[in-house]
Coordinates of C-alpha atoms in Angstrom, one line a residue:
M295 CA 0.0 0.0 0.0
H296 CA 2.8 2.2 1.0
G297 CA 4.5 1.4 -2.3
V298 CA 1.4 2.3 -4.2
K299 CA 1.3 5.7 -2.5
S300 CA 4.9 6.2 -3.3
R301 CA 4.3 5.6 -7.0
I302 CA 1.3 7.9 -7.0
G303 CA 3.4 10.6 -5.4
A304 CA 6.1 10.0 -7.9
M305 CA 3.7 10.4 -10.7
R306 CA 2.3 13.7 -9.3
D307 CA 5.8 15.0 -9.0
A308 CA 6.5 14.0 -12.6
W309 CA 3.2 15.7 -13.8
R310 CA 4.1 18.8 -11.8
R311 CA 7.5 19.0 -13.3
R312 CA 6.0 18.4 -16.8
G313 CA 3.5 21.2 -16.1
E314 CA 6.3 23.5 -15.0
R315 CA 8.2 22.8 -18.1
R316 CA 5.2 23.5 -20.3
A317 CA 4.3 26.7 -18.3
A318 CA 7.8 28.2 -18.6
P319 CA 7.6 28.7 -22.5
R320 CA 4.0 30.1 -22.2
G321 CA 5.3 32.9 -19.9
R322 CA 8.1 33.8 -22.3
A323 CA 5.7 34.1 -25.2
Q324 CA 3.6 36.6 -23.2
F325 CA 6.7 38.7 -22.5
D326 CA 7.8 38.8 -26.2
L327 CA 4.3 39.9 -27.4
R328 CA 4.3 42.9 -25.2
G329 CA 7.7 44.0 -26.4
R330 CA 6.7 43.5 -30.0
L331 CA 3.6 45.6 -29.5
M332 CA 5.6 48.3 -28.0
L333 CA 8.0 48.2 -30.9
V334 CA 5.3 48.4 -33.4
T335 CA 3.5 51.2 -31.6
G336 CA 6.8 53.1 -31.4
A337 CA 7.5 52.6 -35.1
L338 CA 4.0 53.8 -35.9
G339 CA 4.4 56.8 -33.7
V340 CA 7.7 57.7 -35.4
C341 CA 6.0 57.4 -38.8
A342 CA 3.1 59.6 -37.6
L343 CA 5.5 62.2 -36.4
A344 CA 7.4 62.0 -39.7
L345 CA 4.1 62.5 -41.6
V346 CA 3.1 65.4 -39.4
A347 CA 6.5 67.0 -39.9
R348 CA 6.3 66.5 -43.6
A349 CA 2.8 68.0 -43.6
V350 CA 4.0 71.0 -41.6
D351 CA 6.9 71.3 -44.1
L352 CA 4.6 71.2 -47.1
Q353 CA 1.8 73.3 -45.7
L354 CA 3.6 75.8 -43.6
V355 CA 7.4 75.9 -44.1
R356 CA 7.7 75.5 -47.9
N357 CA 4.1 76.2 -48.9
E358 CA 4.9 78.8 -51.5
F359 CA 7.5 76.6 -53.3
Y360 CA 5.2 73.6 -53.7
Q361 CA 2.2 75.8 -54.5
K362 CA 4.2 77.3 -57.3
Q363 CA 5.2 73.9 -58.5
G364 CA 1.6 72.8 -58.6
D365 CA 0.5 76.0 -60.3
E366 CA 3.1 75.7 -63.0
R367 CA 1.6 72.4 -64.0
F368 CA -2.0 73.5 -64.1
L369 CA -2.3 77.3 -63.4
R370 CA -1.5 79.8 -66.2
E371 CA -1.6 83.5 -66.5
I372 CA -2.7 84.5 -70.0
E373 CA -2.9 87.9 -71.6
I374 CA -6.2 89.5 -72.4
A375 CA -6.0 91.3 -75.8
T376 CA -7.1 94.9 -75.9
S377 CA -8.3 97.0 -78.8
R378 CA -6.3 99.9 -80.1
G379 CA -7.9 103.4 -79.9
M380 CA -10.0 104.6 -82.7
I381 CA -8.8 107.4 -85.0
T382 CA -11.6 109.7 -86.3
D383 CA -11.7 112.7 -88.5
R384 CA -12.8 116.1 -87.2
N385 CA -16.5 115.2 -87.6
G386 CA -16.2 111.8 -85.8
E387 CA -16.1 109.7 -88.9
P388 CA -13.8 106.6 -88.4
L389 CA -10.5 106.6 -90.1
A390 CA -8.8 103.7 -88.3
V391 CA -10.6 101.1 -86.2
S392 CA -9.6 97.8 -84.5
T393 CA -11.6 94.7 -85.3
P394 CA -11.4 91.4 -83.3
V395 CA -9.7 88.5 -85.1
E396 CA -8.3 85.1 -84.1
S397 CA -4.8 83.7 -84.2
I398 CA -4.1 80.0 -84.4
W399 CA -1.3 78.7 -82.2
A400 CA 0.1 75.3 -81.2
N401 CA 2.0 73.5 -78.5
P402 CA 4.8 71.7 -80.5
Q403 CA 5.4 69.2 -77.7
E404 CA 1.8 68.1 -77.8
L405 CA 1.3 68.4 -81.6
L406 CA 4.4 66.4 -82.6
K407 CA 3.1 63.4 -80.6
T408 CA 0.5 62.9 -83.3
P409 CA 2.4 63.5 -86.6
Q410 CA -0.4 61.9 -88.5
H411 CA -2.5 65.0 -88.0
L412 CA 0.0 67.4 -89.6
P413 CA -1.1 67.0 -93.2
T414 CA -4.7 67.8 -92.2
L415 CA -3.6 70.8 -90.2
A416 CA -1.4 72.0 -93.0
A417 CA -4.3 71.8 -95.5
A418 CA -6.6 73.7 -93.1
L419 CA -3.9 76.4 -92.6
G420 CA -3.3 76.6 -96.3
V421 CA 0.5 75.9 -96.0
D422 CA 2.9 73.2 -97.1
A423 CA 2.9 70.1 -94.8
E424 CA 6.7 69.8 -95.1
S425 CA 7.3 73.4 -94.1
L426 CA 4.9 73.1 -91.2
T427 CA 6.6 70.0 -89.9
R428 CA 10.0 71.7 -90.2
K429 CA 8.7 74.7 -88.3
L430 CA 7.4 72.6 -85.5
T431 CA 10.4 70.4 -85.3
Q432 CA 12.7 73.4 -85.0
R433 CA 10.6 74.6 -82.0
A434 CA 10.1 71.2 -80.5
E435 CA 11.3 72.3 -77.0
R436 CA 8.7 75.2 -76.9
E437 CA 5.2 75.1 -75.7
F438 CA 3.9 78.0 -77.9
V439 CA 4.2 78.9 -81.5
Y440 CA 2.0 80.9 -83.8
L441 CA 0.7 79.0 -86.9
K442 CA -1.5 81.7 -88.5
R443 CA -2.2 85.1 -87.1
R444 CA -5.1 87.7 -87.4
I445 CA -7.6 85.7 -89.4
N446 CA -11.4 85.8 -89.4
P447 CA -13.1 84.1 -86.5
S448 CA -15.0 81.9 -88.9
E449 CA -11.7 80.7 -90.5
A450 CA -10.3 80.0 -87.0
R451 CA -13.4 77.9 -86.1
R452 CA -13.0 75.9 -89.3
I453 CA -9.4 75.1 -88.4
L454 CA -10.3 74.2 -84.8
A455 CA -13.1 72.0 -86.0
H456 CA -10.6 69.3 -86.9
E457 CA -9.9 68.9 -83.1
I458 CA -6.2 68.3 -83.6
P459 CA -4.5 67.9 -80.2
G460 CA -2.2 70.8 -79.3
V461 CA -3.9 73.4 -81.6
F462 CA -5.6 76.4 -80.1
S463 CA -6.8 79.9 -80.9
Q464 CA -6.6 83.2 -79.1
R465 CA -8.3 86.6 -79.5
E466 CA -6.3 89.5 -81.1
Y467 CA -7.2 92.7 -82.9
R468 CA -6.5 93.9 -86.4
R469 CA -6.4 97.5 -87.7
F470 CA -8.8 98.5 -90.4
Y471 CA -8.7 101.7 -92.4
P472 CA -12.1 102.5 -94.1
Q473 CA -10.7 105.3 -96.3
G474 CA -7.9 103.1 -97.7
E475 CA -5.3 104.8 -100.0
A476 CA -6.9 108.3 -99.7
I477 CA -5.4 109.0 -96.3
A478 CA -2.8 106.2 -96.0
H479 CA 0.2 108.6 -95.6
V480 CA -1.3 110.6 -92.8
L481 CA -2.4 107.6 -90.7
G482 CA 0.4 105.2 -91.5
F483 CA -0.2 101.6 -90.4
T484 CA 0.5 99.1 -87.7
N485 CA 2.5 95.8 -87.8
I486 CA 1.2 92.3 -87.1
D487 CA 1.6 93.0 -83.3
D488 CA -0.7 96.1 -83.7
E489 CA 2.2 98.6 -83.1
G490 CA 2.3 101.8 -85.0
Q491 CA 4.9 101.8 -87.8
E492 CA 4.4 105.0 -89.8
G493 CA 2.5 108.3 -89.7
L494 CA 0.2 109.2 -86.9
E495 CA -0.1 105.6 -85.8
L496 CA 3.6 105.8 -84.9
A497 CA 3.5 109.4 -83.5
F498 CA 0.7 108.5 -81.1
D499 CA 1.4 104.9 -80.6
E500 CA 1.5 105.0 -76.8
W501 CA -1.7 107.0 -76.7
L502 CA -3.5 104.6 -79.0
R503 CA -2.0 101.2 -77.9
G504 CA -3.8 100.6 -74.6
T505 CA -2.7 98.1 -71.9
P506 CA -3.4 94.4 -72.3
G507 CA -5.1 92.6 -69.3
M508 CA -4.1 89.5 -67.5
K509 CA -6.2 86.6 -66.1
R510 CA -5.3 83.4 -64.2
V511 CA -6.8 80.2 -65.6
I512 CA -6.5 76.4 -64.9
R513 CA -5.5 74.3 -68.0
D514 CA -5.5 70.6 -68.4
R515 CA -2.6 68.6 -69.8
H516 CA -3.9 69.2 -73.3
G517 CA -3.7 73.0 -72.8
R518 CA -7.4 73.5 -72.7
T519 CA -8.8 76.1 -70.3
V520 CA -10.8 74.3 -67.6
E521 CA -11.6 77.2 -65.3
E522 CA -10.9 80.9 -65.1
V523 CA -9.6 81.4 -61.6
D524 CA -8.9 85.1 -61.2
L525 CA -8.7 88.5 -63.1
V526 CA -5.1 89.7 -62.4
R527 CA -5.4 92.9 -64.4
P528 CA -8.3 94.2 -66.5
A529 CA -7.6 95.2 -70.1
M530 CA -7.5 98.9 -70.7
P531 CA -8.4 99.8 -74.3
G532 CA -6.4 102.5 -76.1
K533 CA -7.6 106.1 -76.1
S534 CA -9.3 107.5 -79.2
L535 CA -7.7 110.2 -81.3
T536 CA -9.7 112.9 -83.1
L537 CA -7.8 114.5 -86.0
T538 CA -8.2 117.8 -87.7
I539 CA -8.5 116.0 -91.0
D540 CA -11.9 116.3 -92.8
R541 CA -12.3 113.1 -94.7
R542 CA -14.5 114.8 -97.3
I543 CA -11.8 117.4 -98.2
Q544 CA -9.2 114.7 -97.9
F545 CA -11.0 112.6 -100.5
L546 CA -11.4 115.6 -102.8
A547 CA -7.7 116.3 -102.6
Y548 CA -6.8 112.7 -103.3
R549 CA -9.3 112.4 -106.2
E550 CA -8.2 115.6 -107.9
L551 CA -4.5 114.9 -107.5
K552 CA -5.0 111.4 -108.9
R553 CA -6.8 112.9 -111.9
A554 CA -4.0 115.5 -112.5
L555 CA -1.4 112.8 -112.5
A556 CA -3.4 110.6 -114.9
E557 CA -3.9 113.6 -117.3
T558 CA -0.3 114.9 -117.2
G559 CA 1.6 111.6 -116.9
A560 CA 3.3 112.9 -113.7
A561 CA 5.4 110.6 -111.5
S562 CA 4.1 111.8 -108.1
G563 CA 2.2 114.6 -106.4
S564 CA 1.2 116.1 -103.1
A565 CA -1.6 118.4 -101.8
V566 CA -1.9 120.1 -98.4
V567 CA -4.9 122.0 -97.1
L568 CA -4.6 124.1 -93.9
D569 CA -7.1 126.1 -91.9
V570 CA -5.6 129.6 -92.0
A571 CA -6.9 130.7 -88.6
T572 CA -6.0 127.6 -86.6
G573 CA -3.2 125.9 -88.5
E574 CA -5.3 122.7 -88.6
V575 CA -4.4 120.2 -91.4
L576 CA -7.6 119.6 -93.1
A577 CA -6.2 117.4 -95.9
M578 CA -2.9 116.0 -96.9
A579 CA -2.8 113.7 -99.9
N580 CA 0.1 112.0 -101.8
L581 CA 0.5 109.9 -104.8
P582 CA 1.6 107.2 -105.5
S583 CA -0.2 105.8 -102.4
F584 CA -0.6 102.3 -100.9
N585 CA -3.3 100.2 -99.2
P586 CA -2.8 100.3 -95.5
N587 CA -5.1 97.3 -95.1
A588 CA -2.7 95.1 -96.9
V589 CA 0.8 96.5 -96.4
T590 CA 3.6 94.5 -98.0
G591 CA 7.3 94.9 -98.1
M592 CA 7.2 95.8 -101.8
N593 CA 7.4 99.4 -103.1
R594 CA 8.3 100.9 -99.7
D595 CA 8.9 104.2 -101.5
A596 CA 5.1 104.6 -101.7
H597 CA 4.8 104.6 -97.9
R598 CA 6.6 108.0 -97.7
N599 CA 4.5 111.0 -96.8
R600 CA 6.0 113.3 -99.5
A601 CA 4.2 116.3 -98.2
V602 CA 6.4 116.4 -95.1
T603 CA 9.5 114.5 -96.1
D604 CA 10.3 115.4 -99.7
L605 CA 12.4 118.5 -100.4
I606 CA 11.8 120.4 -103.6
E607 CA 12.9 123.8 -104.9
P608 CA 9.7 125.8 -104.6
G609 CA 10.1 127.9 -107.7
S610 CA 8.0 131.0 -108.2
T611 CA 5.9 130.3 -105.1
V612 CA 8.7 132.1 -103.2
K613 CA 8.1 135.4 -105.1
P614 CA 5.3 136.8 -102.9
L615 CA 7.6 136.2 -99.9
T616 CA 10.5 138.0 -101.6
V617 CA 8.1 141.0 -102.3
A618 CA 7.0 140.9 -98.6
A619 CA 10.7 141.0 -97.5
G620 CA 11.2 144.1 -99.7
L621 CA 8.1 145.8 -98.4
E622 CA 9.1 145.1 -94.8
A623 CA 12.6 146.5 -95.4
G624 CA 11.1 149.6 -97.0
V625 CA 13.2 149.3 -100.2
I626 CA 10.0 149.0 -102.3
T627 CA 6.3 150.0 -102.2
P628 CA 3.3 148.4 -103.9
K629 CA 3.6 151.1 -106.6
T630 CA 7.4 150.8 -107.2
V631 CA 8.0 150.3 -111.0
F632 CA 10.6 147.9 -112.4
D633 CA 12.0 147.8 -115.9
T634 CA 12.2 144.1 -116.8
S635 CA 13.4 144.8 -120.4
P636 CA 14.8 143.1 -122.3
G637 CA 13.4 140.1 -120.5
W638 CA 16.5 138.9 -118.8
I639 CA 19.1 139.9 -116.2
A640 CA 22.7 138.8 -115.8
N641 CA 23.2 136.1 -113.2
G642 CA 27.0 135.5 -113.2
K643 CA 27.9 133.7 -116.3
Y644 CA 24.2 132.8 -116.8
R645 CA 21.1 134.8 -117.4
T646 CA 17.9 134.9 -115.4
T647 CA 15.1 135.2 -118.0
D648 CA 11.4 135.8 -118.1
T649 CA 9.1 133.9 -120.5
H650 CA 8.4 137.3 -122.2
N651 CA 9.7 140.8 -122.1
Y652 CA 7.2 142.4 -119.8
G653 CA 8.8 145.9 -119.9
L654 CA 7.7 148.1 -117.1
L655 CA 6.0 146.3 -114.1
D656 CA 4.9 147.6 -110.8
T657 CA 5.3 145.4 -107.7
T658 CA 1.9 143.9 -108.2
G659 CA 2.7 143.2 -111.9
V660 CA 5.9 141.4 -110.8
I661 CA 3.7 138.9 -108.9
R662 CA 0.9 138.8 -111.5
K663 CA 3.3 138.1 -114.4
S664 CA 5.7 136.0 -112.2
S665 CA 8.7 138.0 -113.4
N666 CA 12.1 136.5 -112.4
V667 CA 13.8 139.8 -113.5
G668 CA 11.5 141.8 -111.3
V669 CA 12.1 139.8 -108.1
S670 CA 15.8 139.7 -108.8
K671 CA 15.8 143.5 -108.8
I672 CA 13.9 143.6 -105.5
V673 CA 16.2 141.1 -103.7
H674 CA 19.3 143.0 -104.9
Q675 CA 18.2 145.9 -102.6
L676 CA 18.2 143.6 -99.6
S677 CA 21.3 142.6 -97.6
N678 CA 22.1 138.9 -97.3
E679 CA 21.3 138.9 -93.6
Q680 CA 18.0 140.7 -94.2
Y681 CA 16.8 138.2 -96.8
Y682 CA 18.0 135.1 -94.9
G683 CA 16.5 136.3 -91.6
F684 CA 13.2 136.9 -93.3
M685 CA 13.0 133.5 -95.0
R686 CA 13.9 131.8 -91.7
R687 CA 11.2 133.8 -89.9
V688 CA 8.5 132.8 -92.3
G689 CA 9.3 129.1 -91.9
Y690 CA 11.9 128.1 -94.5
G691 CA 14.9 126.1 -93.3
R692 CA 13.2 124.9 -90.1
S693 CA 10.5 122.5 -89.2
T694 CA 6.9 123.7 -89.1
G695 CA 6.4 122.1 -85.7
S696 CA 3.7 119.8 -86.8
G697 CA 5.2 116.8 -85.0
F698 CA 4.7 114.5 -87.9
P699 CA 7.3 111.7 -87.9
G700 CA 10.1 112.3 -90.3
E701 CA 9.2 115.9 -91.1
S702 CA 12.1 117.6 -92.9
P703 CA 13.1 121.1 -91.9
G704 CA 14.0 122.0 -95.5
L705 CA 17.2 123.5 -96.7
L706 CA 18.1 127.2 -96.4
L707 CA 21.9 127.8 -96.5
P708 CA 23.2 130.6 -94.3
P709 CA 24.8 133.6 -96.0
S710 CA 28.3 132.4 -95.2
R711 CA 27.7 129.6 -97.7
W712 CA 26.2 131.8 -100.5
H713 CA 28.1 132.6 -103.6
G714 CA 27.6 135.6 -105.9
T715 CA 24.3 134.5 -107.4
T716 CA 22.7 132.5 -104.6
K717 CA 20.5 135.3 -103.3
Q718 CA 19.2 136.2 -106.8
T719 CA 18.3 132.6 -107.6
M720 CA 16.7 132.2 -104.1
S721 CA 14.4 135.1 -104.8
Y722 CA 12.5 133.1 -107.5
G723 CA 12.7 129.7 -105.8
Y724 CA 16.0 128.0 -106.5
A725 CA 19.0 127.4 -104.2
L726 CA 16.7 126.5 -101.3
S727 CA 14.4 123.6 -100.7
A728 CA 11.1 123.2 -98.9
T729 CA 8.3 120.7 -98.3
P730 CA 4.8 121.1 -99.6
L731 CA 3.7 121.6 -96.0
Q732 CA 6.1 124.4 -95.5
I733 CA 4.8 126.2 -98.6
A734 CA 1.2 125.9 -97.4
H735 CA 2.3 127.0 -94.0
A736 CA 4.0 130.2 -95.4
Y737 CA 0.9 131.1 -97.4
A738 CA -1.3 130.5 -94.4
M739 CA 0.8 133.0 -92.5
L740 CA 0.1 135.6 -95.2
G741 CA -3.6 134.8 -95.1
N742 CA -3.6 135.1 -91.3
H743 CA -2.4 138.7 -91.4
G744 CA 1.3 137.8 -90.8
R745 CA 0.7 135.4 -87.9
A746 CA 2.3 132.0 -88.3
I747 CA 0.6 129.1 -86.4
A748 CA 2.3 125.7 -86.2
P749 CA 0.3 123.1 -88.2
T750 CA -1.4 120.5 -86.1
F751 CA -3.1 117.1 -86.9
V752 CA -4.9 116.8 -83.6
K753 CA -8.3 118.5 -83.1
G754 CA -8.3 120.8 -80.1
E755 CA -4.5 121.1 -80.0
V756 CA -3.4 124.7 -80.5
G757 CA -0.1 125.2 -82.3
E758 CA 2.5 127.8 -81.3
A759 CA 1.7 131.2 -82.9
E760 CA 4.1 133.9 -83.8
Q761 CA 3.6 137.3 -85.5
V762 CA 6.3 137.2 -88.1
L763 CA 5.1 139.9 -90.5
D764 CA 3.3 143.2 -90.2
P765 CA -0.4 142.6 -90.8
K766 CA -0.6 145.5 -93.3
I767 CA 2.2 144.1 -95.4
A768 CA 0.7 140.6 -95.3
D769 CA -2.7 141.9 -96.5
E770 CA -1.0 143.9 -99.3
V771 CA 0.8 140.9 -100.6
V772 CA -2.4 138.8 -100.6
R773 CA -4.1 141.5 -102.6
M774 CA -1.3 141.4 -105.1
M775 CA -1.6 137.6 -105.3
Q776 CA -5.3 138.0 -106.2
T777 CA -4.3 139.4 -109.6
V778 CA -2.6 136.1 -110.4
T779 CA -6.0 134.3 -110.8
E780 CA -7.7 137.2 -112.6
P781 CA -7.6 137.9 -116.3
G782 CA -4.0 138.6 -117.3
G783 CA -2.5 136.5 -114.5
T784 CA -0.7 133.2 -114.8
A785 CA -3.4 131.1 -113.0
T786 CA -6.8 131.9 -114.3
Q787 CA -7.6 128.2 -114.1
A788 CA -7.5 128.6 -110.3
A789 CA -10.4 131.1 -110.3
I790 CA -13.5 130.1 -108.4
L791 CA -16.9 131.6 -109.2
G792 CA -18.2 133.8 -106.4
Y793 CA -14.9 134.0 -104.5
H794 CA -11.7 136.0 -104.8
V795 CA -8.7 133.8 -105.0
A796 CA -5.1 134.7 -104.1
G797 CA -2.4 132.5 -105.3
K798 CA 0.9 131.9 -107.1
T799 CA 2.1 129.5 -109.7
G800 CA 5.5 127.9 -109.9
T801 CA 7.3 125.9 -112.5
A802 CA 10.8 124.8 -111.4
R803 CA 13.3 122.7 -113.3
K804 CA 14.6 119.6 -111.5
S805 CA 18.2 119.6 -110.5
H806 CA 20.3 116.9 -112.1
N807 CA 24.1 116.2 -111.9
G808 CA 24.9 119.7 -110.6
G809 CA 22.7 121.4 -113.2
Y810 CA 19.0 121.6 -114.2
S811 CA 17.3 119.2 -116.6
R812 CA 14.3 119.5 -118.9
R813 CA 12.1 117.9 -116.2
Y814 CA 9.8 120.0 -114.1
V815 CA 7.9 120.4 -110.9
A816 CA 4.6 122.3 -111.2
F817 CA 3.3 124.3 -108.2
F818 CA 0.3 126.2 -107.2
A819 CA -0.2 127.7 -103.7
G820 CA -3.2 129.9 -102.8
L821 CA -5.7 131.3 -100.3
V822 CA -9.4 131.6 -100.5
P823 CA -11.5 133.7 -100.0
V824 CA -9.3 136.8 -100.1
D825 CA -11.5 139.1 -98.0
N826 CA -11.2 136.7 -95.0
P827 CA -8.9 133.7 -95.9
R828 CA -10.2 130.4 -94.6
F829 CA -8.0 127.9 -96.5
S830 CA -4.4 127.7 -97.6
M831 CA -3.5 125.1 -100.1
A832 CA -0.3 124.0 -101.8
V833 CA -0.3 121.6 -104.8
V834 CA 2.9 120.0 -106.1
V835 CA 2.9 117.8 -109.2
N836 CA 6.3 116.2 -109.8
D837 CA 7.7 115.4 -113.3
P838 CA 4.7 115.9 -115.6
D839 CA 5.1 115.0 -119.2
P840 CA 6.2 118.2 -121.0
A841 CA 4.1 117.2 -124.1
R842 CA 0.9 117.4 -122.0
G843 CA 1.8 120.6 -120.2
Y844 CA 4.1 121.3 -117.3
Y845 CA 3.4 124.9 -116.1
G846 CA 1.9 125.3 -112.6
G847 CA -1.0 127.3 -114.0
Q848 CA -1.9 124.4 -116.3
V849 CA -1.2 121.4 -114.1
S850 CA -1.6 122.4 -110.4
A851 CA -4.0 125.3 -110.5
P852 CA -7.0 123.2 -111.6
V853 CA -6.4 120.8 -108.7
F854 CA -6.6 123.8 -106.3
R855 CA -9.8 125.1 -107.9
N856 CA -11.6 121.8 -107.8
V857 CA -10.6 121.0 -104.2
M858 CA -11.4 124.5 -102.9
E859 CA -14.8 124.6 -104.6
G860 CA -15.8 121.5 -102.7
A861 CA -14.2 122.6 -99.4
L862 CA -15.9 126.1 -99.5
R863 CA -19.3 124.4 -100.1
L864 CA -18.7 121.7 -97.4
M865 CA -17.6 124.3 -94.8
D866 CA -20.4 126.8 -95.7
V867 CA -17.9 129.6 -96.4
P868 CA -19.9 132.6 -97.7
P869 CA -18.7 134.0 -101.0
D870 CA -16.8 137.3 -101.1
D871 CA -17.4 138.1 -104.8
I872 CA -21.2 138.3 -104.9
D873 CA -21.4 140.5 -108.0
T874 CA -19.6 138.0 -110.2
W875 CA -21.7 135.2 -108.9
I876 CA -25.0 137.1 -109.5
A877 CA -23.8 138.0 -113.0
A878 CA -23.1 134.4 -113.8
Q879 CA -26.5 133.3 -112.5
Q880 CA -28.2 135.9 -114.6
K881 CA -26.3 134.8 -117.7
A882 CA -27.3 131.2 -117.0
A883 CA -30.9 132.2 -116.5
M884 CA -31.0 134.0 -119.8
A885 CA -29.5 131.0 -121.6
R886 CA -32.1 128.6 -120.2
P887 CA -35.1 130.0 -122.2
V888 CA -33.1 129.8 -125.4
A889 CA -32.2 126.2 -124.7
K890 CA -35.8 125.5 -123.8
R891 CA -37.1 127.0 -127.1
A892 CA -34.6 125.0 -129.1
A893 CA -35.7 121.8 -127.4
S894 CA -39.4 122.5 -128.1
A895 CA -38.8 123.2 -131.8
P896 CA -40.9 121.0 -134.2
T897 CA -39.0 117.7 -134.8
A898 CA -40.5 117.3 -138.3
A899 CA -38.6 120.3 -139.6
P900 CA -35.7 119.2 -141.8
A901 CA -32.3 119.4 -140.3
V902 CA -30.3 122.2 -141.9
P903 CA -26.6 121.7 -141.7
V904 CA -24.9 124.7 -140.2
A905 CA -21.2 125.1 -140.2
A906 CA -19.8 125.2 -136.6
P907 CA -18.2 128.5 -135.8
V908 CA -14.5 128.4 -135.4
R909 CA -13.7 129.4 -131.8
P910 CA -10.3 130.7 -130.9
A911 CA -8.3 128.5 -128.5
L912 CA -8.2 129.8 -125.0
P913 CA -4.7 131.0 -124.1
Q914 CA -2.8 128.7 -121.8
A915 CA -2.0 130.1 -118.4
I916 CA 1.8 130.4 -118.5
D917 CA 4.0 130.9 -115.5
G918 CA 6.2 133.8 -116.6
G919 CA 8.8 132.7 -114.1
A920 CA 9.6 129.4 -115.7
R921 CA 13.2 129.0 -116.8

């Protein structure tokens, strides 16, 4: 029994020891789990701290940098095109306007990924596929390149309708000139970026250009605008510009000048019309002209505004100024008599001649007959300094102050550079050079009672004024010039019914190889109406065909008459020669009943042939100062 209890006790001890052995590993496993949990928790905490630190770095420390990086991928600032200011004439009629157009552009990086679309795109653009591919390949690193600029919106929509990846359009503006060639030289034109290149477009470019706006948009990876985020800067359109030009008078000047060139075969011509009292440029036309709506690089010579840039020897248009200089110096009076016989006067080894031997002429007759001999005798009584100072004062040899780009000051040599015959030849328009604008400006001074006003192209702008000649002398010279357009003068073709016209012809030979050729420049400059001059006009016709007539009274005077007739009517200028107008109306009224009776004569009466009376040819108006 005792043995049994011993074995049972031994078995218990064995089971106890076995349980202890099994319990020992179970306790170690519980200890390792706790450590592992702590390790994992610590690792997760460190990661959380790292993420928080990274978030702080991204959101707070380096926020601007990463925001900029993100924006560069999706956010874009694009320019908002703005229109150029309108240019109008003095009556508000548009002369230059900006119209909205579209420009096609592409992202070469995107477009070159689908080269199969390039032939379709080239056909839509109207260009060669090979040249388009070459253009894009050369700019493969860029994200922007123009494909076609300033086209009609409908054409842009047609191109975009192909939905070629990487091809887009943007709004731009294009300049349009409704009056075309008639006023091209005054306005000038703009380039493809809408920047002024010539004329008043260049002179007032900053005023007209305006300020483009800017907006912030979100674009997708294809370059398409997804959302407009913000307006950075609103677009400011250009300011409008109102000119002194009257488009109606401008068209008249252009039309009549064009007709004169066609009839005389002349190479070029210019016409300038000024408002005497204000100095405003009412018209300035030049031929040959160009189309400012389709400017090309060809025939750039036609872009030049000859009225302000070209220098010409003004010929006999200087003679009234020479007479004015003599009157101011007191060396002559309006009644001074000059013996112009035998029709010439020595000029060094040459002779200064008149067209005819006019014999005795008073001061008025010298202007009326345009006598070179007469003005030569006047200028001989003036010192070099007197004559030079006077010519400078009335505007020769210096800019008129109009502010037009490229205006020439003319050429008037100082007395130190004169030789023995310079002053004499200057008295009738040689040895000095002027622009058509300077000639019109000098005549406006005479019509404004000796007060010179700087020409201006901007309405409301007042040019500098200067009293350069005694009003009485200026008025006397204008009255003398009136005889030029009356019977016996050299410019009867400049006469206007109902108005007294003062003017002066000029016919100058063109210089060539140090001498003078048989090619001519025909001038006429005048004022109307004489009693209260409103307009000053200078007409220059360069190189007319001698076989068709080349004197100023034949070629240029009719242009003056036709333009001024229209201008006087358009501006409602009252006539100052009522008697002549009434007489003409009465004569026309008497002729109408005769014409009416002739028209109502029986048609059954046999026609009796009547020999047409032979009428003598009207004498051609000849500028007596032509050499």
